CSV table of C-alpha atoms and ligand atoms in Angstrom, one decimal:
chain,number,residue,atom,x,y,z
A,1183,MET,CA,-26.7,27.1,8.4
A,1184,PRO,CA,-23.3,25.3,8.7
A,1185,LEU,CA,-20.4,26.6,6.7
A,1186,ILE,CA,-18.3,24.0,4.9
A,1187,PHE,CA,-14.7,24.6,4.0
A,1188,ASN,CA,-13.3,22.2,1.4
A,1189,LEU,CA,-9.6,21.4,1.8
A,1190,GLY,CA,-9.0,19.4,-1.4
A,1191,CYS,CA,-11.9,17.0,-1.7
A,1192,GLU,CA,-13.5,16.6,-5.1
A,1193,ALA,CA,-15.7,19.6,-5.9
A,1194,ASP,CA,-18.6,17.3,-6.8
A,1195,LEU,CA,-18.5,15.4,-3.5
A,1196,CYS,CA,-18.3,18.7,-1.6
A,1197,ALA,CA,-21.2,20.2,-3.5
A,1198,LYS,CA,-23.4,17.1,-2.7
A,1199,VAL,CA,-22.5,17.2,1.0
A,1200,VAL,CA,-23.2,21.0,1.1
A,1201,ARG,CA,-26.6,20.4,-0.5
A,1202,LYS,CA,-27.5,17.5,1.7
A,1203,LEU,CA,-26.6,19.3,4.9
A,1204,ASN,CA,-28.4,22.4,3.7
A,1205,ALA,CA,-25.1,24.2,4.3
A,1206,GLN,CA,-23.1,26.9,2.6
A,1207,GLU,CA,-19.6,26.6,1.2
A,1208,GLY,CA,-17.1,28.8,3.0
A,1209,ASP,CA,-14.5,30.8,1.3
A,1210,LEU,CA,-10.9,30.3,2.1
A,1211,GLU,CA,-7.5,31.3,0.7
A,1212,LEU,CA,-4.9,28.7,1.3
A,1213,ARG,CA,-1.5,28.9,-0.4
A,1214,HIS,CA,2.2,28.6,0.2
A,1215,PHE,CA,4.8,31.3,0.7
A,1216,PRO,CA,7.9,30.9,-1.4
A,1217,ASP,CA,9.7,29.1,1.5
A,1218,GLY,CA,6.9,26.5,1.7
A,1219,GLU,CA,5.1,27.8,4.7
A,1220,SER,CA,1.3,27.9,4.5
A,1221,TYR,CA,-0.7,31.1,4.2
A,1222,VAL,CA,-4.3,30.8,5.5
A,1223,ARG,CA,-7.0,33.4,5.2
A,1224,VAL,CA,-10.7,32.7,6.0
A,1225,LEU,CA,-12.9,35.0,3.9
A,1226,SER,CA,-16.3,33.9,5.2
A,1227,ASP,CA,-17.8,35.2,8.4
A,1228,CYS,CA,-17.5,32.3,10.8
A,1229,VAL,CA,-18.2,34.1,14.1
A,1230,ASP,CA,-20.5,31.9,16.2
A,1231,GLN,CA,-21.0,29.6,13.3
A,1232,GLN,CA,-21.1,25.8,13.1
A,1233,VAL,CA,-18.2,25.2,10.7
A,1234,ILE,CA,-17.1,22.0,9.0
A,1235,ILE,CA,-13.8,21.2,7.4
A,1236,LEU,CA,-14.1,18.7,4.6
A,1237,CYS,CA,-10.7,17.1,4.1
A,1238,GLY,CA,-9.8,13.6,3.0
A,1239,LEU,CA,-6.8,12.2,4.9
A,1240,ASP,CA,-5.2,10.0,2.2
A,1241,GLN,CA,-1.6,11.1,1.8
A,1242,PRO,CA,-2.1,12.5,5.4
A,1243,ASN,CA,1.4,13.9,6.0
A,1244,SER,CA,1.0,16.4,3.2
A,1245,LYS,CA,-2.5,17.5,4.3
A,1246,LEU,CA,-2.4,17.5,8.1
A,1247,LEU,CA,-0.6,20.8,8.7
A,1248,SER,CA,-3.0,22.8,6.5
A,1249,LEU,CA,-5.9,21.1,8.2
A,1250,LEU,CA,-4.6,22.1,11.7
A,1251,LEU,CA,-3.8,25.6,10.6
A,1252,VAL,CA,-7.2,26.1,9.1
A,1253,ALA,CA,-8.9,24.7,12.2
A,1254,ASN,CA,-6.9,27.0,14.4
A,1255,THR,CA,-7.7,30.0,12.2
A,1256,LEU,CA,-11.4,29.2,12.3
A,1257,ARG,CA,-11.3,28.9,16.1
A,1258,ASP,CA,-9.4,32.1,16.4
A,1259,LEU,CA,-11.9,33.9,14.3
A,1260,GLY,CA,-14.8,32.9,16.6
A,1261,ALA,CA,-16.3,29.7,15.1
A,1262,ALA,CA,-18.7,28.2,17.5
A,1263,ARG,CA,-17.9,24.6,16.8
A,1264,ILE,CA,-15.6,22.9,14.3
A,1265,GLY,CA,-16.4,19.6,12.8
A,1266,LEU,CA,-14.2,17.5,10.5
A,1267,ILE,CA,-15.6,15.4,7.7
A,1268,THR,CA,-12.9,13.2,6.4
A,1269,PRO,CA,-14.1,10.6,4.0
A,1270,TYR,CA,-10.9,8.5,4.6
A,1271,LEU,CA,-9.3,8.6,8.0
A,1272,ALA,CA,-5.6,7.8,7.9
A,1273,TYR,CA,-3.3,6.3,10.6
A,1274,MET,CA,-5.7,3.6,11.8
A,1275,ARG,CA,-3.6,0.6,10.9
A,1276,GLN,CA,-0.7,0.9,13.4
A,1277,ASP,CA,-3.0,0.1,16.3
A,1278,ILE,CA,-0.5,-1.9,18.5
A,1279,ARG,CA,3.2,-2.1,18.8
A,1280,PHE,CA,3.9,-5.0,16.4
A,1281,LYS,CA,7.7,-4.7,17.0
A,1282,ASP,CA,9.7,-3.3,19.9
A,1283,GLY,CA,10.2,0.4,19.6
A,1284,GLU,CA,7.4,1.1,17.2
A,1285,GLY,CA,5.1,4.1,17.7
A,1286,ILE,CA,1.4,3.4,18.0
A,1287,THR,CA,0.7,6.2,15.6
A,1288,SER,CA,-3.0,5.7,15.5
A,1289,ARG,CA,-3.1,7.0,19.0
A,1290,TYR,CA,-0.8,10.0,18.5
A,1291,PHE,CA,-2.7,11.0,15.3
A,1292,ALA,CA,-6.0,10.7,17.1
A,1293,ALA,CA,-4.8,12.9,20.0
A,1294,LEU,CA,-3.6,15.5,17.6
A,1295,LEU,CA,-6.9,15.8,15.7
A,1296,SER,CA,-8.9,15.7,18.9
A,1297,ASN,CA,-7.0,18.7,20.1
A,1298,HIS,CA,-8.0,20.8,17.1
A,1299,VAL,CA,-11.5,19.9,16.1
A,1300,ASP,CA,-14.7,19.2,18.1
A,1301,TRP,CA,-16.1,16.3,16.2
A,1302,LEU,CA,-15.2,14.0,13.4
A,1303,VAL,CA,-17.1,12.0,10.8
A,1304,THR,CA,-15.5,9.4,8.5
A,1305,VAL,CA,-16.5,6.4,6.3
A,1306,ASP,CA,-15.7,3.0,7.8
A,1307,PRO,CA,-12.3,3.5,9.4
A,1308,HIS,CA,-10.0,0.6,9.7
A,1309,LEU,CA,-11.2,-0.7,13.1
A,1310,HIS,CA,-9.3,-3.9,13.7
A,1311,ARG,CA,-8.0,-4.0,17.3
A,1312,TYR,CA,-10.0,-1.0,18.3
A,1313,ASN,CA,-13.8,-1.5,18.4
A,1314,HIS,CA,-14.7,2.1,18.3
A,1315,LEU,CA,-13.0,5.4,17.4
A,1316,SER,CA,-13.8,6.7,21.0
A,1317,GLU,CA,-11.0,4.4,22.2
A,1318,ILE,CA,-8.5,6.8,20.7
A,1319,TYR,CA,-10.4,10.0,19.9
A,1320,SER,CA,-11.5,12.2,22.8
A,1321,ILE,CA,-14.0,14.1,20.6
A,1322,GLY,CA,-17.4,13.1,19.3
A,1323,THR,CA,-17.0,10.7,16.4
A,1324,MET,CA,-19.5,9.2,14.0
A,1325,VAL,CA,-18.8,6.4,11.5
A,1326,ALA,CA,-20.7,6.7,8.2
A,1327,PRO,CA,-21.3,3.0,7.3
A,1328,SER,CA,-20.5,2.1,3.7
A,1329,ALA,CA,-22.3,-1.3,3.7
A,1330,PRO,CA,-25.6,0.1,2.3
A,1331,VAL,CA,-23.7,1.9,-0.5
A,1332,LEU,CA,-21.8,-1.3,-1.5
A,1333,ALA,CA,-24.9,-3.5,-1.2
A,1334,ASP,CA,-26.9,-1.1,-3.5
A,1335,TRP,CA,-24.1,-1.2,-6.1
A,1336,ILE,CA,-24.1,-5.1,-6.0
A,1337,ARG,CA,-27.9,-5.4,-6.1
A,1338,GLN,CA,-28.2,-3.2,-9.1
A,1339,ARG,CA,-25.4,-4.8,-11.2
A,1340,ILE,CA,-24.7,-8.4,-10.2
A,1341,GLU,CA,-27.4,-11.0,-10.6
A,1342,SER,CA,-25.9,-13.9,-8.6
A,1343,PRO,CA,-23.0,-12.7,-6.4
A,1344,LEU,CA,-20.9,-14.6,-3.9
A,1345,LEU,CA,-19.3,-12.1,-1.5
A,1346,ILE,CA,-15.8,-12.9,-0.4
A,1347,GLY,CA,-13.9,-11.3,2.4
A,1348,PRO,CA,-10.1,-11.8,2.1
A,1349,ASP,CA,-9.4,-11.9,5.8
A,1350,SER,CA,-11.0,-12.1,9.3
A,1351,GLU,CA,-10.9,-8.3,9.6
A,1352,SER,CA,-13.1,-7.9,6.6
A,1353,GLU,CA,-15.8,-10.0,8.2
A,1354,GLN,CA,-17.4,-7.0,9.9
A,1355,TRP,CA,-18.2,-5.4,6.5
A,1356,VAL,CA,-18.8,-8.4,4.4
A,1357,THR,CA,-21.5,-9.9,6.6
A,1358,GLU,CA,-23.3,-6.6,6.7
A,1359,VAL,CA,-23.1,-6.1,2.9
A,1360,ALA,CA,-24.2,-9.7,2.3
A,1361,ALA,CA,-27.2,-9.3,4.5
A,1362,LEU,CA,-28.2,-6.1,2.7
A,1363,ALA,CA,-27.6,-7.5,-0.7
A,1364,GLY,CA,-29.2,-10.9,0.1
A,1365,ALA,CA,-26.1,-12.8,-1.0
A,1366,PRO,CA,-24.0,-15.7,0.4
A,1367,TYR,CA,-20.5,-14.9,1.6
A,1368,LEU,CA,-17.2,-16.6,2.5
A,1369,ILE,CA,-14.4,-15.3,4.7
A,1370,LEU,CA,-10.9,-16.4,3.9
A,1371,GLU,CA,-7.8,-16.7,6.0
A,1372,LYS,CA,-4.9,-14.3,5.2
A,1373,THR,CA,-1.3,-14.3,6.3
A,1374,ARG,CA,0.7,-11.2,5.6
A,1375,LYS,CA,4.4,-11.8,5.4
A,1376,GLY,CA,5.5,-8.4,4.3
A,1377,ASP,CA,4.1,-5.2,2.7
A,1378,ARG,CA,3.8,-6.9,-0.7
A,1379,ASN,CA,3.8,-10.6,0.4
A,1380,VAL,CA,0.3,-11.9,1.3
A,1381,GLN,CA,-1.0,-15.5,1.4
A,1382,VAL,CA,-4.7,-16.4,1.5
A,1383,SER,CA,-6.4,-19.8,1.9
A,1384,ILE,CA,-9.9,-20.4,0.5
A,1385,PRO,CA,-12.4,-22.8,2.0
A,1386,ASN,CA,-14.4,-25.1,-0.3
A,1387,VAL,CA,-16.1,-23.0,-2.9
A,1388,GLU,CA,-17.4,-25.7,-5.2
A,1389,LYS,CA,-21.0,-25.1,-4.5
A,1390,TYR,CA,-20.7,-21.5,-5.6
A,1391,THR,CA,-19.0,-21.9,-9.0
A,1392,ASP,CA,-22.1,-20.6,-10.8
A,1393,ARG,CA,-21.9,-17.3,-8.9
A,1394,VAL,CA,-19.9,-14.1,-9.6
A,1395,PRO,CA,-17.2,-13.7,-6.9
A,1396,VAL,CA,-17.2,-10.2,-5.4
A,1397,LEU,CA,-14.2,-9.5,-3.2
A,1398,ILE,CA,-14.8,-6.9,-0.5
A,1399,ASP,CA,-12.2,-5.2,1.6
A,1400,ASP,CA,-12.1,-1.9,3.5
A,1401,ILE,CA,-8.8,-0.8,1.9
A,1402,VAL,CA,-7.0,-1.7,-1.3
A,1403,SER,CA,-3.4,-0.5,-1.1
A,1404,THR,CA,-0.7,-2.5,-2.8
A,1405,GLY,CA,-3.5,-4.8,-4.1
A,1406,HIS,CA,-1.7,-7.9,-3.0
A,1407,THR,CA,-4.6,-9.1,-0.7
A,1408,PHE,CA,-6.9,-9.1,-3.7
A,1409,ILE,CA,-4.3,-10.4,-6.1
A,1410,GLU,CA,-3.6,-13.5,-4.0
A,1411,THR,CA,-7.3,-14.1,-3.7
A,1412,ILE,CA,-7.8,-13.7,-7.4
A,1413,LYS,CA,-5.1,-16.3,-8.1
A,1414,HIS,CA,-6.7,-18.8,-5.8
A,1415,LEU,CA,-10.1,-18.3,-7.3
A,1416,LYS,CA,-8.7,-18.7,-10.8
A,1417,ALA,CA,-7.1,-22.0,-9.8
A,1418,LEU,CA,-10.4,-23.2,-8.5
A,1419,GLY,CA,-12.1,-22.4,-11.8
A,1420,MET,CA,-14.2,-19.5,-10.5
A,1421,PRO,CA,-15.1,-16.7,-12.9
A,1422,PRO,CA,-13.1,-13.4,-12.8
A,1423,PRO,CA,-14.0,-11.5,-9.7
A,1424,VAL,CA,-15.2,-8.0,-9.1
A,1425,CYS,CA,-13.0,-6.3,-6.5
A,1426,MET,CA,-14.7,-3.8,-4.3
A,1427,ALA,CA,-13.0,-1.7,-1.7
A,1428,VAL,CA,-14.4,1.1,0.4
A,1429,HIS,CA,-11.1,3.1,0.3
A,1430,GLY,CA,-8.9,3.0,-2.8
A,1431,VAL,CA,-5.5,4.0,-1.4
A,1432,PHE,CA,-3.8,2.4,-4.4
A,1433,ALA,CA,0.0,2.2,-4.2
A,1434,GLU,CA,1.8,2.8,-7.5
A,1435,GLY,CA,0.9,0.1,-10.0
A,1436,ALA,CA,-1.8,-1.5,-7.8
A,1437,LEU,CA,-4.7,-1.0,-10.2
A,1438,ASP,CA,-2.8,-2.4,-13.2
A,1439,GLY,CA,-1.7,-5.3,-11.1
A,1440,LEU,CA,-5.3,-6.2,-10.2
A,1441,TYR,CA,-6.4,-6.2,-13.8
A,1442,GLU,CA,-3.3,-8.1,-14.9
A,1443,ALA,CA,-4.1,-10.7,-12.2
A,1444,GLY,CA,-7.6,-11.2,-13.7
A,1445,ALA,CA,-10.0,-8.8,-11.9
A,1446,ALA,CA,-13.2,-8.4,-14.0
A,1447,GLN,CA,-13.7,-4.9,-12.5
A,1448,VAL,CA,-12.3,-2.8,-9.6
A,1449,VAL,CA,-14.6,-0.4,-7.9
A,1450,THR,CA,-14.2,1.9,-4.9
A,1451,CYS,CA,-16.2,4.5,-3.0
A,1452,ASN,CA,-15.3,8.2,-3.7
A,1453,THR,CA,-13.7,8.6,-0.3
A,1454,ILE,CA,-10.4,9.0,-2.1
A,1455,THR,CA,-10.5,10.4,-5.6
A,1456,HIS,CA,-9.5,7.7,-8.1
A,1457,ALA,CA,-10.5,6.4,-11.5
A,1458,SER,CA,-12.1,3.4,-9.8
A,1459,ASN,CA,-14.6,5.5,-7.9
A,1460,ALA,CA,-18.1,4.1,-8.6
A,1461,MET,CA,-20.0,4.5,-5.3
A,1462,ASP,CA,-20.9,7.8,-3.8
A,1463,VAL,CA,-20.6,8.4,-0.1
A,1464,SER,CA,-22.1,12.0,0.1
A,1465,SER,CA,-25.4,10.8,1.6
A,1466,ILE,CA,-23.9,8.7,4.3
A,1467,LEU,CA,-21.4,11.5,5.2
A,1468,ALA,CA,-24.1,14.1,5.4
A,1469,GLN,CA,-26.3,11.8,7.5
A,1470,ALA,CA,-23.6,11.2,10.0
A,1471,ALA,CA,-22.5,14.9,10.1
A,1472,GLN,CA,-26.1,15.9,10.6
A,1473,ALA,CA,-26.4,13.6,13.7
A,1474,LEU,CA,-23.3,15.4,15.2
A,1475,LEU,CA,-24.5,18.9,14.3
A,1476,ASP,CA,-27.8,18.1,16.1
A,1477,THR,CA,-26.1,17.1,19.3
B,790,R5P,C1,-5.7,-4.9,6.2
B,790,R5P,O1,-5.7,-4.9,7.3
B,790,R5P,C2,-6.8,-4.2,5.4
B,790,R5P,O2,-8.1,-4.6,5.8
B,790,R5P,C3,-6.6,-4.5,3.9
B,790,R5P,O3,-6.8,-5.9,3.7
B,790,R5P,C4,-5.2,-4.1,3.5
B,790,R5P,O4,-5.0,-2.8,3.8
B,790,R5P,C5,-5.1,-4.3,2.0
B,790,R5P,O5,-3.8,-4.0,1.6
B,790,R5P,P1,-3.1,-4.4,0.3
B,790,R5P,O6,-4.0,-4.0,-0.9
B,790,R5P,O7,-1.8,-3.8,0.4
B,790,R5P,O8,-3.0,-5.9,0.3
């Protein structure tokens, strides 16, 4: 029976993953000394055990060190194999050197994690210029696909949807969700001119004006990709759209900005705890982890 140590994920998500993997929750003491250093004590017997660390990697810089210290402690105490379930995998967007002198941080982060855990499961990472996590991770990896979760949500709540991907990168998710939801889709063209400056162009949508637009992206961060799309849809006389993202990273003020721009609803998966969480990823995480536990 695998032991799951929860480093900060929502208790409900952890309980569901524990149940679906027929696992047991491990006991851990993790706190800070007065000078800010971390104190780690593993209270469960992990000798020769399959152990899993459940740790979301949103706000990664504040979480990474604890994760690495716990992984090292578990290894030191005799764990047989250490897996990481991270519902959101950070440091995937800097996948090339866009400007001279930049670090390709996705690679460095991947190398770091690969040195400390034996396998990794995550929900749809931002794979843009990489096709697969194995291009940067040297450990076993498995992607838990969110498309069935998004498609279920749409099928159960929206009678006549038109799925819209705000840029070419979103095509990989949107086409899959559209096929599973049995809905038409459009992919737009996006030009990003800065962190908060995004332009999108929308092809002819006249034939879909009777449908509810559902914008789908892997990440919503500042919200500007969705906001620009909402503005264009409004100008074209489309009804207020539903905005769906797999991972709600949400920079300060982003959710309010989306509603102010005219979103009918903003929904995300519970890969990052947020008020917009409406879709549960525990089943897909457990399925992917089970596949790696079985290897
Ligand atoms: C971009 O490459 C991603 O797929 C998302 O479109 C992007 O991260 C969304 O960011 P924002 O909400 O800041 O426009």
